[in-house]
mmCIF file of C-alpha atoms in Angstrom:
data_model
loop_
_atom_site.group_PDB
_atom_site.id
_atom_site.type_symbol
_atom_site.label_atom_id
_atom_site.label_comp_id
_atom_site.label_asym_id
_atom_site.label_seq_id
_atom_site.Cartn_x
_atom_site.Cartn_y
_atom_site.Cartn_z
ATOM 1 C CA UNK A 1 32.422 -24.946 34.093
ATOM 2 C CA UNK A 2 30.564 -21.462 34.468
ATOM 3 C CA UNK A 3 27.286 -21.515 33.330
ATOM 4 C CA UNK A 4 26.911 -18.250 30.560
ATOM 5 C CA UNK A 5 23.500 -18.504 28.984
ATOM 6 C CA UNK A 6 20.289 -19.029 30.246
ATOM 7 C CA UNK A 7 16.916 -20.390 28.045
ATOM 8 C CA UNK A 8 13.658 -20.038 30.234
ATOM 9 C CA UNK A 9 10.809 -21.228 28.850
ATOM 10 C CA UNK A 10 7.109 -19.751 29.752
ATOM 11 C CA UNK A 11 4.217 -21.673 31.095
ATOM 12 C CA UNK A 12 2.246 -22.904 33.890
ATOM 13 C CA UNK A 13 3.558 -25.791 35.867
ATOM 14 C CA UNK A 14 1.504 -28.518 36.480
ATOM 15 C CA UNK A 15 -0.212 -31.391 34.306
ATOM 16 C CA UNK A 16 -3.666 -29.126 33.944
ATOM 17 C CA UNK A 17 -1.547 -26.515 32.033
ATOM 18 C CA UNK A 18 0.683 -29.250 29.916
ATOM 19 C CA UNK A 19 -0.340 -28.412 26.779
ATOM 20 C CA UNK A 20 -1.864 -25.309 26.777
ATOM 21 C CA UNK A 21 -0.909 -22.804 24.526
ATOM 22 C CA UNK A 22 0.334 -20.619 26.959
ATOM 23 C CA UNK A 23 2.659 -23.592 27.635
ATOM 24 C CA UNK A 24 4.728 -23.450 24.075
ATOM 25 C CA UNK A 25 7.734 -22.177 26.137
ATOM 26 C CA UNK A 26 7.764 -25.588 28.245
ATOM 27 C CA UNK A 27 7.217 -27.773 25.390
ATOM 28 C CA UNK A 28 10.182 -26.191 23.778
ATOM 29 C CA UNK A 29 12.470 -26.436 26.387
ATOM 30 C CA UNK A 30 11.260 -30.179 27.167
ATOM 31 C CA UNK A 31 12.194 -31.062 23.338
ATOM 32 C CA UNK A 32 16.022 -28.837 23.640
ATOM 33 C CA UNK A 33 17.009 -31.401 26.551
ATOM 34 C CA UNK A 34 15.515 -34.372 24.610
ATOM 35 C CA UNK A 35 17.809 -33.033 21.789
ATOM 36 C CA UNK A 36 20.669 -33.303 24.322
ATOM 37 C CA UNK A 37 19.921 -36.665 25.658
ATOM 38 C CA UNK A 38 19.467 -38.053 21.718
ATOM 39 C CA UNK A 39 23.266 -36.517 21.167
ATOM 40 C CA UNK A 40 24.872 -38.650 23.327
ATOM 41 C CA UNK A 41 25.843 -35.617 25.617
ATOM 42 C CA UNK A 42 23.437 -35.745 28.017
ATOM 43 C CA UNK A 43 21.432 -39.582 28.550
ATOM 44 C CA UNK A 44 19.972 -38.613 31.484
ATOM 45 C CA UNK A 45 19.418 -35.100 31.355
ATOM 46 C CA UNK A 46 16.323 -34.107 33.811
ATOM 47 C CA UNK A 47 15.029 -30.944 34.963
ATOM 48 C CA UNK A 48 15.499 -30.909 38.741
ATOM 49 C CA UNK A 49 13.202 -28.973 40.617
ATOM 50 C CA UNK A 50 14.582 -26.529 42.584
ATOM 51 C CA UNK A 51 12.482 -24.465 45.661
ATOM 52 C CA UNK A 52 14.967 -22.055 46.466
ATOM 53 C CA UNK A 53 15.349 -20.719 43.159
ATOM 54 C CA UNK A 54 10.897 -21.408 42.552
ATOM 55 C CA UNK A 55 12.282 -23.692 39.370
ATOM 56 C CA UNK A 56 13.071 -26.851 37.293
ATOM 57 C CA UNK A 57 16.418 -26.419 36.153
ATOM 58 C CA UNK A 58 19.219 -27.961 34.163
ATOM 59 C CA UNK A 59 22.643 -27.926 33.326
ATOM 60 C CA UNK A 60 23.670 -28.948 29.781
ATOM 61 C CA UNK A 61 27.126 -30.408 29.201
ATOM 62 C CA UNK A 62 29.253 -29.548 26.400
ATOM 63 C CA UNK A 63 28.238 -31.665 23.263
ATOM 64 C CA UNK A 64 29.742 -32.089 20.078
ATOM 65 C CA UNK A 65 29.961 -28.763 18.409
ATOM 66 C CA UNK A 66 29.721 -27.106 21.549
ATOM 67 C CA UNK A 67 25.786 -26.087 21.007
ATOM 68 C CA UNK A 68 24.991 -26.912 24.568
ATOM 69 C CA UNK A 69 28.026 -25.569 25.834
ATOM 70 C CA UNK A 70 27.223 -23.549 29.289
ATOM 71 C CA UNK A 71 23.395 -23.030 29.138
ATOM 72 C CA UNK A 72 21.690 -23.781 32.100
ATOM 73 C CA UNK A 73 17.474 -24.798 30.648
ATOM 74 C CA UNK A 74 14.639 -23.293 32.638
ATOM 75 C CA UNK A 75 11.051 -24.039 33.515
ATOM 76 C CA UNK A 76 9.433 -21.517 36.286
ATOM 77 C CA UNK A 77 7.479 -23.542 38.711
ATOM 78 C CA UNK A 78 5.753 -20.181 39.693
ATOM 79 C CA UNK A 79 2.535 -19.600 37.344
ATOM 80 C CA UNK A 80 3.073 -17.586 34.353
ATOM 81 C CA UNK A 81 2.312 -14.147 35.762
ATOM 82 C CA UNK A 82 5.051 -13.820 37.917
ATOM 83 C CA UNK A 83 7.828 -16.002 35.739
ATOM 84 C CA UNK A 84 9.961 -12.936 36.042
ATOM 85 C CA UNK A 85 10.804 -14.387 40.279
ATOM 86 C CA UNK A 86 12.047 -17.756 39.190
ATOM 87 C CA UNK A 87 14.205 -16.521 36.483
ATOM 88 C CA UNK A 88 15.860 -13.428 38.221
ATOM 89 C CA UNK A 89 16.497 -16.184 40.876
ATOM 90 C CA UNK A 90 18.419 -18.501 38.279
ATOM 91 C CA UNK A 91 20.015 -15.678 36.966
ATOM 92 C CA UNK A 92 21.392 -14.112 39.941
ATOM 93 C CA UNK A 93 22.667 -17.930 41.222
ATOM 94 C CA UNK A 94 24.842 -18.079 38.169
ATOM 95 C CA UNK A 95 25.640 -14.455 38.109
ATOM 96 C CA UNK A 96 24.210 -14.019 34.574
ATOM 97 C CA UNK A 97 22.583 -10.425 33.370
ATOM 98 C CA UNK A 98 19.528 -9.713 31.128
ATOM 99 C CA UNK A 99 21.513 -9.882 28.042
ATOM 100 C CA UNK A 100 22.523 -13.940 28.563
ATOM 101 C CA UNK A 101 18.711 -15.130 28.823
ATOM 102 C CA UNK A 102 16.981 -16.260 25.933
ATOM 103 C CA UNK A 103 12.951 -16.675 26.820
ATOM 104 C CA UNK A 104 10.757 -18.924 24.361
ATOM 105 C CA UNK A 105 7.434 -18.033 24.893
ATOM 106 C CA UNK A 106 3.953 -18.412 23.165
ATOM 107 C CA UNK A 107 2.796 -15.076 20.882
ATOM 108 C CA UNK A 108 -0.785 -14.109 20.239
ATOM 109 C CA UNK A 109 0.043 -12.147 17.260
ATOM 110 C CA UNK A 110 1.830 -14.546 15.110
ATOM 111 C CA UNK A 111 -0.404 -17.233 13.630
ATOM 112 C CA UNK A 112 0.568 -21.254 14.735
ATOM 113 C CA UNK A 113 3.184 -22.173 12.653
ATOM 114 C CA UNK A 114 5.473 -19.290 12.529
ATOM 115 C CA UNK A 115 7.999 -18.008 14.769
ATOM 116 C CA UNK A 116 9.972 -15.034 15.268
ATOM 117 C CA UNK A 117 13.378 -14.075 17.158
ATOM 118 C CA UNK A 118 14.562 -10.552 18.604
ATOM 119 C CA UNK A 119 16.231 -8.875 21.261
ATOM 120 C CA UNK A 120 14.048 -6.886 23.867
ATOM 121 C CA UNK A 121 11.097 -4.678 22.257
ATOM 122 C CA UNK A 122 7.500 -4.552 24.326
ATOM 123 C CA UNK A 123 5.074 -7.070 26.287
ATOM 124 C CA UNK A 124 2.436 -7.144 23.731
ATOM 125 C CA UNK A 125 0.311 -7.625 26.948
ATOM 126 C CA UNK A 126 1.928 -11.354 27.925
ATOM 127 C CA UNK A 127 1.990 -11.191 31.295
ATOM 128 C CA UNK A 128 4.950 -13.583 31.709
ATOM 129 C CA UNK A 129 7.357 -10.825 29.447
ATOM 130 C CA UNK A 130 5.228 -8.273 31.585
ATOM 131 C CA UNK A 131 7.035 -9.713 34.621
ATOM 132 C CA UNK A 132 10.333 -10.980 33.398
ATOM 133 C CA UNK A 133 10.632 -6.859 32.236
ATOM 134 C CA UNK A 134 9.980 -6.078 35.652
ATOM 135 C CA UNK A 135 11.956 -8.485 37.971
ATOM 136 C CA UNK A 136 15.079 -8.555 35.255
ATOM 137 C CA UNK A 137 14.596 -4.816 35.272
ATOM 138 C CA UNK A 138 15.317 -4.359 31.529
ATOM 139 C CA UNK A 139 13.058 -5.633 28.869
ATOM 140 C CA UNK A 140 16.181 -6.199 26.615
ATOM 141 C CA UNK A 141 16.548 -10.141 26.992
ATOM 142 C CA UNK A 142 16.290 -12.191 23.797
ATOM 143 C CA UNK A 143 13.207 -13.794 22.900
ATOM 144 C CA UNK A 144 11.816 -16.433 20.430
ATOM 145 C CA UNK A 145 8.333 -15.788 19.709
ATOM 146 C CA UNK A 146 5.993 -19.345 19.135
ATOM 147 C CA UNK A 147 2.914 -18.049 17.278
ATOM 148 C CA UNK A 148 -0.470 -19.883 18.605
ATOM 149 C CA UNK A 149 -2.598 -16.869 16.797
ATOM 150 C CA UNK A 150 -5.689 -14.571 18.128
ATOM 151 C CA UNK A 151 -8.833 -15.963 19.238
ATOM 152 C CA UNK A 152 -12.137 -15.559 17.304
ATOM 153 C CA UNK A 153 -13.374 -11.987 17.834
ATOM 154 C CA UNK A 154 -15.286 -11.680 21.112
ATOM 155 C CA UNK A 155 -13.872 -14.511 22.670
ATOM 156 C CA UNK A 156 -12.090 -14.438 25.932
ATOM 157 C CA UNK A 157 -8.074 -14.319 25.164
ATOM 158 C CA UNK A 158 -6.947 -15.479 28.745
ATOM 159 C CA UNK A 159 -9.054 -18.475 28.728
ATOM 160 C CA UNK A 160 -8.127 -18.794 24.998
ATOM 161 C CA UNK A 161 -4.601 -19.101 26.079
ATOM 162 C CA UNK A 162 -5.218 -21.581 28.817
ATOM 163 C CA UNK A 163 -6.609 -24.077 26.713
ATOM 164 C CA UNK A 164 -5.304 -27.221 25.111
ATOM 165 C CA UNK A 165 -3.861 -27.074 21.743
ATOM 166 C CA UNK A 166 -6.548 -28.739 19.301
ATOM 167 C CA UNK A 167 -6.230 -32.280 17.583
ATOM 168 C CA UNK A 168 -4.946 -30.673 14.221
ATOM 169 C CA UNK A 169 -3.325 -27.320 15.881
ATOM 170 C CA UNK A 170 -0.677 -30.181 17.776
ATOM 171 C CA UNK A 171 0.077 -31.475 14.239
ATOM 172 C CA UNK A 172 1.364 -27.943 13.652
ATOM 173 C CA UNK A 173 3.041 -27.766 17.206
ATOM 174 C CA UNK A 174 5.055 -31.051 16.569
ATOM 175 C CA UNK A 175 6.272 -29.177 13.755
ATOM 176 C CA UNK A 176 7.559 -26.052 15.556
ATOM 177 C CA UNK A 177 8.944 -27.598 18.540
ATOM 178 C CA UNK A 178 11.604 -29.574 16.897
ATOM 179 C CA UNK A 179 11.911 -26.108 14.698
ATOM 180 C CA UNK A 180 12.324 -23.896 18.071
ATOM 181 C CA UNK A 181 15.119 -26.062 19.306
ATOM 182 C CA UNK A 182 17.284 -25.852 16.248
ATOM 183 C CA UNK A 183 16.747 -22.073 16.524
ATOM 184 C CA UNK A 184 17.872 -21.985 20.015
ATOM 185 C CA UNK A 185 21.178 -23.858 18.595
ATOM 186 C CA UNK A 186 21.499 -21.299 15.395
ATOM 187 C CA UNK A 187 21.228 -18.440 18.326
ATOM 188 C CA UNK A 188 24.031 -19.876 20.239
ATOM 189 C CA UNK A 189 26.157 -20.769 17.364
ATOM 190 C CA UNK A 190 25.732 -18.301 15.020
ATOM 191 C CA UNK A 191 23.919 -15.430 17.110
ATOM 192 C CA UNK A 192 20.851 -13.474 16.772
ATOM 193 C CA UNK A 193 20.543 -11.796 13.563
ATOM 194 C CA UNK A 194 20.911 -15.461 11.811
ATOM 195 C CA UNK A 195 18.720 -16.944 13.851
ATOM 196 C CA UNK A 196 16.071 -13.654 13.049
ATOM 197 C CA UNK A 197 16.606 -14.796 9.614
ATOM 198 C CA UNK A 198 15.888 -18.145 9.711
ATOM 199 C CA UNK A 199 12.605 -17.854 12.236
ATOM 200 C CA UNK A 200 11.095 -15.049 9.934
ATOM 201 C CA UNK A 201 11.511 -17.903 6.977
ATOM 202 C CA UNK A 202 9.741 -20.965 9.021
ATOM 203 C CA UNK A 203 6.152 -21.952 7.968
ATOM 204 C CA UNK A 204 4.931 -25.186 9.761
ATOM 205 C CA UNK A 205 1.919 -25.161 7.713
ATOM 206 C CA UNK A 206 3.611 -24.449 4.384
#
């Protein structure tokens, strides 16, 4: 069966970087295959790391209701800067174009606790989107935006990014996460401007 979609999710590879929030992308994408493997569809569903393509990736079967239909799940083992390699590499092995990848990654200006969905639009200064824009060569690639909010004035926003999530900031995440994976199904099933709909309504801390 050809594979026709492909979800990357952003972060750093590694167990330093695990739950960073510059690492919402990964969690995300961990929780979509556990969602597979607690269907019935998929009970040992494991990323597989793969050098040639510089990723962990995964085929999903189809499962009931055909959500996981044809998506192959990906983690870049490259570092976040230049995530744009690993998935051009994926993508070209399945023959897939900018238009069938979703990316989940994290987004500075959205507060923890909200999310967002679109369809291409600007790198906001991520340097993951920064590079998938570049190595993709079109910046018009779906996205779902996981809000970890801005620093405190005058603090440093890259080392801001690369730390862990706080004690009561993962209470929030283990909100989202589940959250970002039934978005990822509404995308598929339903398409974008439903799932834009229903990410603009989420509030984790409501």
């Amino acid at each position: 069966m050809a594979v026709r979609a492909l979800i990357a999710g952003l972060g750093n590879p590694g167990p330093r970087y695990a739950t960073t929030r510059h690492n919402f992308g990964f969690l995300a994408v961990d929780a979509l295959i556990e969602r597979a493997r607690e269907l019935g569809g998929a009970p040992k569903a494991a990323l597989t790391g793969r050098k040639d393509l510089e990723a962990a990736t995964i085929s999903l079967p189809v499962l009931p209701g055909g959500a996981f239909a044809q998506f192959v799940c990906v983690k870049p083992l490259t570092f976040m800067n230049v995530s744009g390699r690993a998935v051009r590499a994926v993508m070209d092995f399945y023959d897939l174009t900018p238009a069938d990848v979703l990316v989940i990654h994290d987004e500075l200006d959205l507060p923890l606790g909200r999310m967002r969905a679109k369809r291409g639009g600007g790198n906001a200064g991520h340097n993951g989107l920064k590079s998938l824009t570049q190595d993709l060569g079109s910046p018009d690639f779906a996205r779902l935006r996981l809000g970890i909010g801005r620093p405190e004035p005058g603090r440093d926003v890259a080392g801001y990014v690369l730390e862990p999530f706080r004690g009561e900031e993962m209470a929030v995440v283990r909100k989202v996460v589940p959250a970002a994976v039934d978005l990822v199904l509404t995308y598929f099933e339903d398409g974008l401007d439903v799932a834009m709909r229903k990410a603009g309504g989420f509030d984790a801390t409501a």
